[in-house]
Amino acid sequence: RHKFWESQPVGQFKDIGDTSLPEGPIEAPTPLSEVKQEPYNLPNPYEWITCDMDSEEMCIEVYTLLTNNYVEDDENMFRFNYSKEFLQWALRPPGYFKSWHIGVRVKNSKKLVAFITGIPARIRVRDEIVNMAEINFLCVHKKLRSKRLAPVMIKEVTRRVHLEHIWQAAYTAGIVLPTPISTCQYWHRSLNPKKLIDVGFSRLGARMTMSRTIKLYKLPDTTATPGFRKMELHDVPAVTRTIRKYLSQFIVAPDFDDNDVEHWLLPKENVVDSYVVECPETHEITDFCSFYTLPSSILGNQSYSTLKAAYSYYNVSTKTPLLQLMNDALIVAKRKDYDVFNALDVMHNGSFLKELKFGPGDGKLHYYLYNYRIKQTLKASELGLVLL
Ligand code: MYA
Ligand code: JJ1
């Protein structure tokens, strides 16, 4: 059934429930001298390239490939439309390796036809901090599908990750592969219900009119929490302390330091938005919330071409109730003209989704680890990790 994945060091379906298998690495690190020194062979018309994401031209090529060929919903109505600025941010975190930004192009025409990326991350699994690669943006041009290019790309990124002495990886996918450590549900909170209904993203509920629907999703113009403000550079140490402590309760979570927090959480226009709650008396940072911007192209609609979506990222509440904090996040997203606010049921998100009028979507997201076994499938609420 899974010729490729059955050959890889990942949890296998046949081993589910086998409690005799230990947690941790599935295979030991290969001696570096045994890591293949040359790239894997590609079918003849194609060649490998390393994508220089500092280059505006390269960035445009990658952006164009993904805009036309990346992830769609199950009815092919929407396609993720990551911006160039977003891709540069996502692919150049502290300590990134250019060699992990891998393209495949046609030798003759030089056209970019496939892409896969890795970035380094320290991920804690229970009480072990593991150096991993986060693998994302795997994409093969629509005209080259089902030719078994993806396994070659995955093997090539694995080889280049191994060359940096890293033996584990984390990734997410909308499809079931051998085997998820956890399965999450997407939830959606309408901010602009009329547009969402017009483009087929959502439907008018039973016994609902458009005007009742618009009223249902109305939000205040201003946030409710005293001291709620945009995160600034000087907040980095306090945010790092708050978020580290908060993430320590989850079974799988990133191990963020100040540099990571500066990169991943400092606001970047149209890429990532972050807010802190600064206690008006003590000036302590007590709470934090963030979302990233990932529009989708609307395929074949006469009136609209893009859906502006905010995706819940890391949220921490120590004083402000999470419900109130997230309502304030919805208010700022609405004010910034987002059409919808999306969230997974990870961390404590389950505690506010229904009350804040999120509804379950038709998409699921499966989380995976490469070369690291976890004994039991985790609940979404045990995950403290959000990939882009
Ligand atoms: S998830 C986003 C994936 N991208 C898309 O969905 C965009 C639209 N789709 C496409 O571009 C293509 O359909 C892709 C497959 C490229 C996805 N993850 O070449 P094929 C397996 C892993 O004939 P194609 C993301 O980016 C499939 O089960 N494997 O298929 C995270 C089959 O193997 P097996 C996948 O449709 C990526 C084989 O590929 C996925 O032309 C994490 C078929 O190959 C998938 N999403 O191309 C990658 N889709 O026979 C793993 C299909 O065994 C990283 N397949 O079932 C692993 C860690 C590596 C680093 C390790 C370091 C130590
Ligand atoms: O966005 C998604 N679904 C939407 C649109 C569905 C369109 C028809 N298929 C959805 N809308 C309902 C919203 C409604 C609002 C009012 C309250 C009730 C709900 O359900 C889905 C997620 O649900 N997204 C996708 O399918 C995109 C792919 C998801 C897998 C992502 C893989 C990522 C790879 C990462 O590396």
Short mmCIF file of C-alpha atoms and ligand atoms in Angstrom, two decimals:
data_model
loop_
_atom_site.label_atom_id
_atom_site.label_comp_id
_atom_site.label_asym_id
_atom_site.label_seq_id
_atom_site.Cartn_x
_atom_site.Cartn_y
_atom_site.Cartn_z
CA ARG A 1 0.00 0.00 0.00
CA HIS A 2 2.79 2.49 0.84
CA LYS A 3 5.83 1.16 -1.03
CA PHE A 4 7.92 4.22 -0.18
CA TRP A 5 6.84 4.90 3.40
CA GLU A 6 7.14 1.21 4.34
CA SER A 7 10.87 1.53 3.55
CA GLN A 8 11.38 4.53 5.87
CA PRO A 9 12.13 4.82 9.61
CA VAL A 10 8.66 5.98 10.60
CA GLY A 11 5.95 4.38 12.70
CA GLN A 12 4.25 1.65 10.64
CA PHE A 13 0.53 0.77 10.70
CA LYS A 14 1.35 -2.86 11.59
CA ASP A 15 3.12 -1.67 14.77
CA ILE A 16 0.24 0.41 16.15
CA GLY A 17 -0.50 -0.75 19.67
CA ASP A 18 2.75 -2.75 20.01
CA THR A 19 3.86 -1.58 23.44
CA SER A 20 7.12 -3.55 23.29
CA LEU A 21 8.62 -0.99 20.88
CA PRO A 22 10.54 1.75 22.73
CA GLU A 23 9.95 5.50 22.43
CA GLY A 24 12.68 7.47 20.70
CA PRO A 25 14.84 7.16 17.58
CA ILE A 26 13.86 4.24 15.30
CA GLU A 27 17.32 3.90 13.76
CA ALA A 28 20.70 5.04 15.07
CA PRO A 29 22.54 7.91 13.33
CA THR A 30 24.40 6.75 10.21
CA PRO A 31 28.15 7.38 10.47
CA LEU A 32 28.68 10.57 8.45
CA SER A 33 31.06 8.70 6.14
CA GLU A 34 28.14 6.46 5.16
CA VAL A 35 25.82 9.34 4.24
CA LYS A 36 25.63 9.44 0.46
CA GLN A 37 27.86 12.28 -0.80
CA GLU A 38 26.14 12.79 -4.17
CA PRO A 39 22.51 13.80 -4.80
CA TYR A 40 19.96 11.09 -5.67
CA ASN A 41 19.31 10.51 -9.38
CA LEU A 42 16.41 12.32 -10.96
CA PRO A 43 14.71 11.24 -14.21
CA ASN A 44 16.76 12.56 -17.14
CA PRO A 45 14.94 15.78 -18.08
CA TYR A 46 15.30 17.20 -14.54
CA GLU A 47 18.07 18.59 -12.34
CA TRP A 48 18.45 19.64 -8.69
CA ILE A 49 18.93 23.24 -7.71
CA THR A 50 19.51 24.87 -4.35
CA CYS A 51 17.10 27.79 -4.13
CA ASP A 52 18.62 31.05 -2.91
CA MET A 53 15.69 32.59 -1.06
CA ASP A 54 17.66 35.86 -0.65
CA SER A 55 17.26 36.33 -4.39
CA GLU A 56 14.08 38.14 -5.40
CA GLU A 57 14.05 36.25 -8.73
CA MET A 58 14.31 32.80 -7.09
CA CYS A 59 11.65 33.81 -4.60
CA ILE A 60 9.28 34.73 -7.44
CA GLU A 61 9.87 31.35 -9.13
CA VAL A 62 9.09 29.47 -5.92
CA TYR A 63 6.10 31.69 -5.23
CA THR A 64 4.74 31.05 -8.74
CA LEU A 65 5.17 27.25 -8.49
CA LEU A 66 3.35 27.15 -5.15
CA THR A 67 0.63 29.62 -6.16
CA ASN A 68 -0.31 27.39 -9.08
CA ASN A 69 0.39 23.90 -7.69
CA TYR A 70 0.35 23.78 -3.87
CA VAL A 71 -2.30 22.51 -1.40
CA GLU A 72 -6.02 22.67 -2.27
CA ASP A 73 -9.13 21.72 -0.29
CA ASP A 74 -10.90 18.44 -1.12
CA GLU A 75 -13.23 20.09 -3.65
CA ASN A 76 -10.48 22.15 -5.37
CA MET A 77 -12.20 25.45 -4.61
CA PHE A 78 -9.29 27.11 -2.78
CA ARG A 79 -5.49 26.90 -3.00
CA PHE A 80 -2.97 28.17 -0.43
CA ASN A 81 -1.31 31.37 -1.65
CA TYR A 82 1.71 31.93 0.61
CA SER A 83 3.21 35.39 -0.11
CA LYS A 84 6.88 35.89 -1.08
CA GLU A 85 7.50 37.74 2.20
CA PHE A 86 5.94 34.83 4.08
CA LEU A 87 8.14 32.28 2.28
CA GLN A 88 11.29 34.27 3.05
CA TRP A 89 10.28 34.43 6.70
CA ALA A 90 9.30 30.76 6.89
CA LEU A 91 12.51 29.55 5.24
CA ARG A 92 15.20 31.72 6.87
CA PRO A 93 14.89 31.24 10.65
CA PRO A 94 17.96 31.35 12.94
CA GLY A 95 20.55 28.78 11.80
CA TYR A 96 18.79 27.85 8.54
CA PHE A 97 20.63 25.93 5.81
CA LYS A 98 20.35 27.17 2.24
CA SER A 99 21.09 23.58 1.09
CA TRP A 100 17.71 22.52 2.56
CA HIS A 101 15.77 24.72 0.10
CA ILE A 102 15.59 22.29 -2.77
CA GLY A 103 14.17 22.82 -6.24
CA VAL A 104 13.83 20.58 -9.28
CA ARG A 105 13.85 22.17 -12.68
CA VAL A 106 13.64 21.06 -16.31
CA LYS A 107 17.20 21.05 -17.70
CA ASN A 108 16.19 22.51 -21.09
CA SER A 109 13.76 25.23 -20.14
CA LYS A 110 15.11 25.87 -16.59
CA LYS A 111 11.48 25.90 -15.41
CA LEU A 112 11.02 25.16 -11.69
CA VAL A 113 8.71 22.14 -11.41
CA ALA A 114 9.13 20.84 -7.86
CA PHE A 115 10.16 22.05 -4.42
CA ILE A 116 10.75 20.80 -0.86
CA THR A 117 12.23 22.54 2.15
CA GLY A 118 13.62 21.92 5.59
CA ILE A 119 14.43 24.28 8.42
CA PRO A 120 16.18 23.41 11.68
CA ALA A 121 14.22 23.36 14.95
CA ARG A 122 14.69 22.08 18.47
CA ILE A 123 11.59 20.10 19.33
CA ARG A 124 10.93 18.71 22.79
CA VAL A 125 9.25 15.31 22.93
CA ARG A 126 8.28 14.62 26.58
CA ASP A 127 11.55 15.46 28.37
CA GLU A 128 13.97 15.07 25.45
CA ILE A 129 15.01 18.03 23.30
CA VAL A 130 15.64 16.71 19.80
CA ASN A 131 17.36 18.58 16.95
CA MET A 132 15.04 18.17 14.01
CA ALA A 133 14.27 19.42 10.54
CA GLU A 134 10.79 20.74 9.90
CA ILE A 135 9.85 19.69 6.37
CA ASN A 136 7.35 21.80 4.45
CA PHE A 137 6.33 23.09 1.00
CA LEU A 138 6.65 19.73 -0.76
CA CYS A 139 5.20 20.45 -4.18
CA VAL A 140 5.27 18.78 -7.59
CA HIS A 141 3.87 20.60 -10.62
CA LYS A 142 0.36 19.37 -11.50
CA LYS A 143 1.55 18.02 -14.87
CA LEU A 144 4.23 15.84 -13.22
CA ARG A 145 2.12 14.13 -10.56
CA SER A 146 2.12 10.36 -9.83
CA LYS A 147 5.57 9.81 -11.37
CA ARG A 148 7.15 8.95 -7.98
CA LEU A 149 9.10 12.25 -7.88
CA ALA A 150 8.03 12.93 -4.27
CA PRO A 151 9.93 9.96 -2.78
CA VAL A 152 13.14 11.10 -4.54
CA MET A 153 12.68 14.60 -3.17
CA ILE A 154 12.05 13.30 0.34
CA LYS A 155 15.17 11.11 0.14
CA GLU A 156 17.23 14.06 -1.12
CA VAL A 157 16.11 16.40 1.66
CA THR A 158 16.79 13.59 4.15
CA ARG A 159 20.34 13.21 2.79
CA ARG A 160 21.01 16.95 3.08
CA VAL A 161 19.59 17.00 6.62
CA HIS A 162 21.83 14.05 7.55
CA LEU A 163 24.87 15.97 6.22
CA GLU A 164 24.16 18.48 9.03
CA HIS A 165 24.12 15.65 11.61
CA ILE A 166 20.38 15.82 12.11
CA TRP A 167 18.50 12.50 12.18
CA GLN A 168 14.89 13.41 13.01
CA ALA A 169 12.18 15.50 11.36
CA ALA A 170 8.67 16.84 11.98
CA TYR A 171 6.06 17.49 9.28
CA THR A 172 2.33 17.81 8.78
CA ALA A 173 0.08 16.76 5.91
CA GLY A 174 -3.59 16.76 5.02
CA ILE A 175 -3.39 13.07 4.06
CA VAL A 176 -2.91 9.95 6.18
CA LEU A 177 0.57 8.43 5.91
CA PRO A 178 2.40 5.91 8.12
CA THR A 179 1.71 7.02 10.86
CA PRO A 180 0.35 10.18 12.54
CA ILE A 181 1.52 11.04 16.06
CA SER A 182 -1.69 13.08 16.24
CA THR A 183 -4.62 14.19 14.08
CA CYS A 184 -6.05 17.70 14.41
CA GLN A 185 -9.24 19.31 13.20
CA TYR A 186 -9.36 22.70 11.43
CA TRP A 187 -11.91 25.18 12.83
CA HIS A 188 -13.04 28.39 11.15
CA ARG A 189 -14.44 31.63 12.59
CA SER A 190 -16.25 33.77 9.99
CA LEU A 191 -15.25 37.44 10.07
CA ASN A 192 -16.77 38.40 6.70
CA PRO A 193 -19.64 35.90 6.43
CA LYS A 194 -21.20 37.37 3.28
CA LYS A 195 -18.01 36.95 1.25
CA LEU A 196 -17.37 33.46 2.70
CA ILE A 197 -20.84 32.37 1.62
CA ASP A 198 -20.56 34.07 -1.81
CA VAL A 199 -17.32 32.20 -2.61
CA GLY A 200 -18.53 28.83 -1.26
CA PHE A 201 -16.22 28.74 1.75
CA SER A 202 -19.23 28.46 4.03
CA ARG A 203 -22.99 28.05 3.68
CA LEU A 204 -25.97 29.83 5.07
CA GLY A 205 -27.08 27.80 8.10
CA ALA A 206 -30.51 26.20 8.33
CA ARG A 207 -33.23 28.75 9.24
CA MET A 208 -30.70 31.57 8.77
CA THR A 209 -30.91 34.67 6.59
CA MET A 210 -27.88 36.68 5.42
CA SER A 211 -28.68 39.54 7.79
CA ARG A 212 -29.07 37.20 10.80
CA THR A 213 -25.75 35.56 9.85
CA ILE A 214 -23.95 38.92 9.61
CA LYS A 215 -25.35 39.88 13.02
CA LEU A 216 -24.31 36.52 14.53
CA TYR A 217 -20.65 37.08 13.61
CA LYS A 218 -20.48 40.81 14.52
CA LEU A 219 -17.56 41.80 16.73
CA PRO A 220 -16.83 44.92 18.80
CA ASP A 221 -14.61 47.58 17.18
CA THR A 222 -12.13 47.66 20.06
CA THR A 223 -10.36 45.04 22.17
CA ALA A 224 -11.52 44.40 25.73
CA THR A 225 -8.33 43.61 27.63
CA PRO A 226 -6.54 46.52 29.40
CA GLY A 227 -2.87 46.57 28.33
CA PHE A 228 -3.49 44.61 25.10
CA ARG A 229 -0.99 45.93 22.51
CA LYS A 230 1.20 44.89 19.60
CA MET A 231 4.39 43.02 20.60
CA GLU A 232 7.63 45.07 20.28
CA LEU A 233 11.32 44.12 20.10
CA HIS A 234 11.92 44.94 23.79
CA ASP A 235 9.23 42.36 24.71
CA VAL A 236 11.29 39.45 23.35
CA PRO A 237 12.86 38.27 26.66
CA ALA A 238 9.54 38.46 28.54
CA VAL A 239 7.64 36.72 25.74
CA THR A 240 10.29 33.97 25.59
CA ARG A 241 9.96 33.32 29.34
CA THR A 242 6.15 33.29 29.17
CA ILE A 243 5.93 31.03 26.14
CA ARG A 244 8.64 28.57 27.31
CA LYS A 245 6.85 28.04 30.59
CA TYR A 246 3.50 27.65 28.85
CA LEU A 247 4.75 25.18 26.21
CA SER A 248 6.39 22.99 28.86
CA GLN A 249 2.98 21.38 29.60
CA PHE A 250 2.60 19.84 26.12
CA ILE A 251 4.09 16.52 25.04
CA VAL A 252 5.50 17.82 21.75
CA ALA A 253 6.51 21.49 21.52
CA PRO A 254 9.27 23.70 20.14
CA ASP A 255 12.11 24.73 22.48
CA PHE A 256 12.14 28.48 21.71
CA ASP A 257 14.99 30.79 22.77
CA ASP A 258 15.12 34.60 22.40
CA ASN A 259 16.39 34.38 18.82
CA ASP A 260 13.56 32.05 17.82
CA VAL A 261 10.98 34.28 19.48
CA GLU A 262 12.38 37.36 17.74
CA HIS A 263 12.20 35.58 14.39
CA TRP A 264 8.90 33.71 14.74
CA LEU A 265 6.84 36.06 16.89
CA LEU A 266 7.94 39.65 16.37
CA PRO A 267 5.23 41.22 14.18
CA LYS A 268 6.00 41.30 10.45
CA GLU A 269 3.48 43.15 8.28
CA ASN A 270 1.14 40.76 6.43
CA VAL A 271 3.12 37.75 7.70
CA VAL A 272 2.81 37.40 11.47
CA ASP A 273 0.86 39.46 14.03
CA SER A 274 1.55 39.22 17.78
CA TYR A 275 -0.01 40.93 20.75
CA VAL A 276 0.95 41.03 24.39
CA VAL A 277 -1.01 41.94 27.48
CA GLU A 278 1.13 44.24 29.63
CA CYS A 279 -0.24 44.56 33.14
CA PRO A 280 -1.07 48.28 33.56
CA GLU A 281 0.23 48.24 37.19
CA THR A 282 3.33 46.01 37.14
CA HIS A 283 4.21 46.23 33.42
CA GLU A 284 4.65 42.46 33.40
CA ILE A 285 3.75 40.56 30.23
CA THR A 286 0.98 38.24 31.40
CA ASP A 287 -0.53 37.00 28.14
CA PHE A 288 0.27 36.67 24.47
CA CYS A 289 -1.52 35.81 21.23
CA SER A 290 -0.47 35.57 17.59
CA PHE A 291 -1.64 34.62 14.13
CA TYR A 292 -0.04 34.31 10.72
CA THR A 293 -1.37 35.46 7.36
CA LEU A 294 -2.01 32.82 4.72
CA PRO A 295 -4.40 33.84 1.94
CA SER A 296 -5.96 31.30 -0.39
CA SER A 297 -6.66 31.80 -4.07
CA ILE A 298 -10.33 31.36 -4.84
CA LEU A 299 -10.48 29.14 -7.90
CA GLY A 300 -13.01 30.23 -10.52
CA ASN A 301 -15.10 32.91 -8.82
CA GLN A 302 -16.30 35.91 -10.85
CA SER A 303 -16.28 38.44 -8.00
CA TYR A 304 -13.37 37.50 -5.73
CA SER A 305 -9.84 36.14 -6.30
CA THR A 306 -8.44 35.79 -2.76
CA LEU A 307 -9.59 34.83 0.68
CA LYS A 308 -7.68 36.62 3.43
CA ALA A 309 -7.19 34.13 6.27
CA ALA A 310 -5.53 34.49 9.69
CA TYR A 311 -4.23 31.26 11.27
CA SER A 312 -3.97 31.01 15.04
CA TYR A 313 -0.29 30.53 15.96
CA TYR A 314 0.97 30.54 19.58
CA ASN A 315 -1.30 31.83 22.34
CA VAL A 316 -0.48 31.99 26.04
CA SER A 317 -2.81 32.96 28.83
CA THR A 318 -1.66 33.25 32.43
CA LYS A 319 -4.00 36.04 33.66
CA THR A 320 -6.45 37.08 30.93
CA PRO A 321 -8.93 34.25 30.28
CA LEU A 322 -7.98 32.56 26.98
CA LEU A 323 -11.54 33.15 25.71
CA GLN A 324 -11.20 36.92 26.16
CA LEU A 325 -7.68 36.97 24.72
CA MET A 326 -8.80 35.13 21.58
CA ASN A 327 -11.87 37.33 21.23
CA ASP A 328 -9.46 40.28 21.16
CA ALA A 329 -7.43 38.45 18.48
CA LEU A 330 -10.64 38.08 16.43
CA ILE A 331 -11.36 41.80 16.88
CA VAL A 332 -7.93 42.87 15.57
CA ALA A 333 -8.13 40.39 12.68
CA LYS A 334 -11.56 41.74 11.72
CA ARG A 335 -10.24 45.32 11.95
CA LYS A 336 -7.37 44.31 9.63
CA ASP A 337 -9.89 43.03 7.08
CA TYR A 338 -9.32 39.27 7.34
CA ASP A 339 -12.25 37.24 6.01
CA VAL A 340 -11.79 34.24 8.30
CA PHE A 341 -9.81 33.23 11.40
CA ASN A 342 -8.66 29.59 11.34
CA ALA A 343 -7.40 27.46 14.22
CA LEU A 344 -6.45 23.87 14.93
CA ASP A 345 -7.69 22.13 18.06
CA VAL A 346 -4.10 21.99 19.42
CA MET A 347 -2.98 23.22 22.87
CA HIS A 348 -5.93 24.76 24.79
CA ASN A 349 -7.72 25.90 21.64
CA GLY A 350 -10.54 23.44 22.29
CA SER A 351 -11.59 25.57 25.26
CA PHE A 352 -12.66 28.61 23.20
CA LEU A 353 -13.56 27.35 19.71
CA LYS A 354 -17.28 26.72 20.23
CA GLU A 355 -17.92 29.72 22.45
CA LEU A 356 -16.23 32.09 20.01
CA LYS A 357 -18.39 30.71 17.14
CA PHE A 358 -15.74 28.75 15.30
CA GLY A 359 -17.18 25.83 13.33
CA PRO A 360 -15.38 22.61 12.34
CA GLY A 361 -13.99 22.61 8.79
CA ASP A 362 -13.85 19.73 6.32
CA GLY A 363 -10.04 19.51 6.63
CA LYS A 364 -7.86 17.60 9.05
CA LEU A 365 -4.16 18.00 9.70
CA HIS A 366 -2.00 15.00 10.59
CA TYR A 367 1.28 15.48 12.48
CA TYR A 368 4.28 13.19 11.85
CA LEU A 369 7.77 12.56 13.15
CA TYR A 370 10.52 10.96 11.03
CA ASN A 371 12.81 8.50 12.80
CA TYR A 372 11.22 9.03 16.21
CA ARG A 373 8.63 6.66 17.68
CA ILE A 374 5.90 7.73 20.08
CA LYS A 375 4.14 4.89 21.87
CA GLN A 376 0.58 6.22 21.76
CA THR A 377 -1.28 8.53 19.45
CA LEU A 378 -1.47 11.95 21.10
CA LYS A 379 -4.59 14.06 21.57
CA ALA A 380 -4.51 17.32 19.62
CA SER A 381 -4.57 19.12 22.99
CA GLU A 382 -1.25 17.43 23.88
CA LEU A 383 0.47 19.12 20.91
CA GLY A 384 2.23 22.43 21.51
CA LEU A 385 3.55 22.77 17.96
CA VAL A 386 2.19 24.76 15.01
CA LEU A 387 3.87 24.40 11.62
CA LEU A 388 3.29 26.95 8.86
S1 MYA B 1 2.56 18.52 3.15
C1 MYA B 1 2.04 19.38 1.68
C2 MYA B 1 2.20 18.49 0.48
N1 MYA B 1 1.93 19.21 -0.74
C3 MYA B 1 0.77 19.21 -1.40
O1 MYA B 1 -0.18 18.58 -0.98
C4 MYA B 1 0.71 20.07 -2.64
C5 MYA B 1 -0.08 19.44 -3.78
N2 MYA B 1 0.41 18.09 -4.06
C6 MYA B 1 1.59 17.83 -4.67
O2 MYA B 1 2.37 18.72 -5.00
C7 MYA B 1 1.92 16.35 -4.88
O3 MYA B 1 0.73 15.59 -4.85
C8 MYA B 1 2.93 15.81 -3.82
C9 MYA B 1 3.11 14.29 -4.03
C10 MYA B 1 4.29 16.47 -4.02
C11 MYA B 1 2.43 16.04 -2.41
N3 MYA B 1 3.89 13.91 2.40
O4 MYA B 1 5.53 11.65 -6.58
P1 MYA B 1 4.42 10.74 -6.22
C12 MYA B 1 3.81 9.96 -0.91
C13 MYA B 1 4.63 12.78 2.36
O5 MYA B 1 4.03 9.77 -7.27
P2 MYA B 1 2.67 13.04 -6.28
C14 MYA B 1 4.25 18.87 3.26
O6 MYA B 1 4.77 19.70 2.57
C15 MYA B 1 2.73 8.96 -1.22
O7 MYA B 1 2.20 8.45 -0.02
N4 MYA B 1 4.51 11.83 1.43
O8 MYA B 1 3.11 11.58 -5.77
C16 MYA B 1 5.07 18.03 4.23
C17 MYA B 1 3.50 7.95 -2.05
O9 MYA B 1 4.30 7.14 -1.22
P3 MYA B 1 3.78 5.65 -0.82
C18 MYA B 1 3.59 12.03 0.47
O10 MYA B 1 1.24 13.18 -5.94
C19 MYA B 1 5.87 17.02 3.43
C20 MYA B 1 4.46 8.84 -2.85
O11 MYA B 1 4.56 10.09 -2.10
C21 MYA B 1 2.80 13.18 0.45
O12 MYA B 1 3.09 13.29 -7.67
C22 MYA B 1 6.58 16.01 4.27
C23 MYA B 1 3.88 9.16 -4.22
O13 MYA B 1 4.80 9.99 -4.88
C24 MYA B 1 2.96 14.13 1.46
N5 MYA B 1 2.23 15.26 1.53
O14 MYA B 1 3.49 14.04 -5.33
C25 MYA B 1 7.40 15.04 3.46
N6 MYA B 1 1.99 13.10 -0.63
O15 MYA B 1 3.73 4.86 -2.10
C26 MYA B 1 8.03 13.94 4.30
C27 MYA B 1 2.26 11.95 -1.24
O16 MYA B 1 4.73 5.11 0.17
C28 MYA B 1 9.22 14.41 5.06
N7 MYA B 1 3.23 11.28 -0.58
O17 MYA B 1 2.40 5.84 -0.25
C29 MYA B 1 9.91 13.29 5.80
C30 MYA B 1 11.11 13.75 6.60
C31 MYA B 1 12.32 14.01 5.71
C32 MYA B 1 13.53 14.57 6.45
C33 MYA B 1 14.20 13.53 7.40
C34 MYA B 1 15.43 14.12 8.07
C35 MYA B 1 16.04 13.22 9.02
O1 JJ1 B 2 -10.50 25.49 4.58
C1 JJ1 B 2 -10.95 24.35 4.67
N1 JJ1 B 2 -12.23 24.09 4.50
C2 JJ1 B 2 -13.24 25.13 4.36
C3 JJ1 B 2 -13.66 25.31 2.92
C4 JJ1 B 2 -14.35 24.11 2.36
C5 JJ1 B 2 -14.65 24.29 0.91
C6 JJ1 B 2 -15.14 23.01 0.33
N2 JJ1 B 2 -14.21 21.93 0.44
C7 JJ1 B 2 -14.37 24.80 5.30
N3 JJ1 B 2 -15.31 25.75 5.39
C8 JJ1 B 2 -16.41 25.67 6.32
C9 JJ1 B 2 -16.34 26.89 7.21
C10 JJ1 B 2 -17.58 27.08 8.09
C11 JJ1 B 2 -17.58 28.49 8.62
C12 JJ1 B 2 -18.76 28.73 9.51
C13 JJ1 B 2 -18.81 27.71 10.63
C14 JJ1 B 2 -18.76 26.30 10.10
C15 JJ1 B 2 -17.56 26.08 9.22
O2 JJ1 B 2 -14.41 23.78 5.94
C16 JJ1 B 2 -10.03 23.18 4.99
C17 JJ1 B 2 -9.82 23.03 6.47
O3 JJ1 B 2 -11.02 22.84 7.11
N4 JJ1 B 2 -8.76 23.39 4.36
C18 JJ1 B 2 -8.25 22.53 3.49
O4 JJ1 B 2 -8.84 21.52 3.15
C19 JJ1 B 2 -6.90 22.88 2.97
C20 JJ1 B 2 -5.92 21.76 3.18
C21 JJ1 B 2 -5.76 21.34 4.62
C22 JJ1 B 2 -4.59 20.38 4.77
C23 JJ1 B 2 -3.33 21.15 4.84
C24 JJ1 B 2 -2.05 20.43 4.57
C25 JJ1 B 2 -0.96 21.38 4.94
C26 JJ1 B 2 0.43 20.96 4.60
C27 JJ1 B 2 1.32 21.51 5.64
O5 JJ1 B 2 2.64 21.34 5.45
#
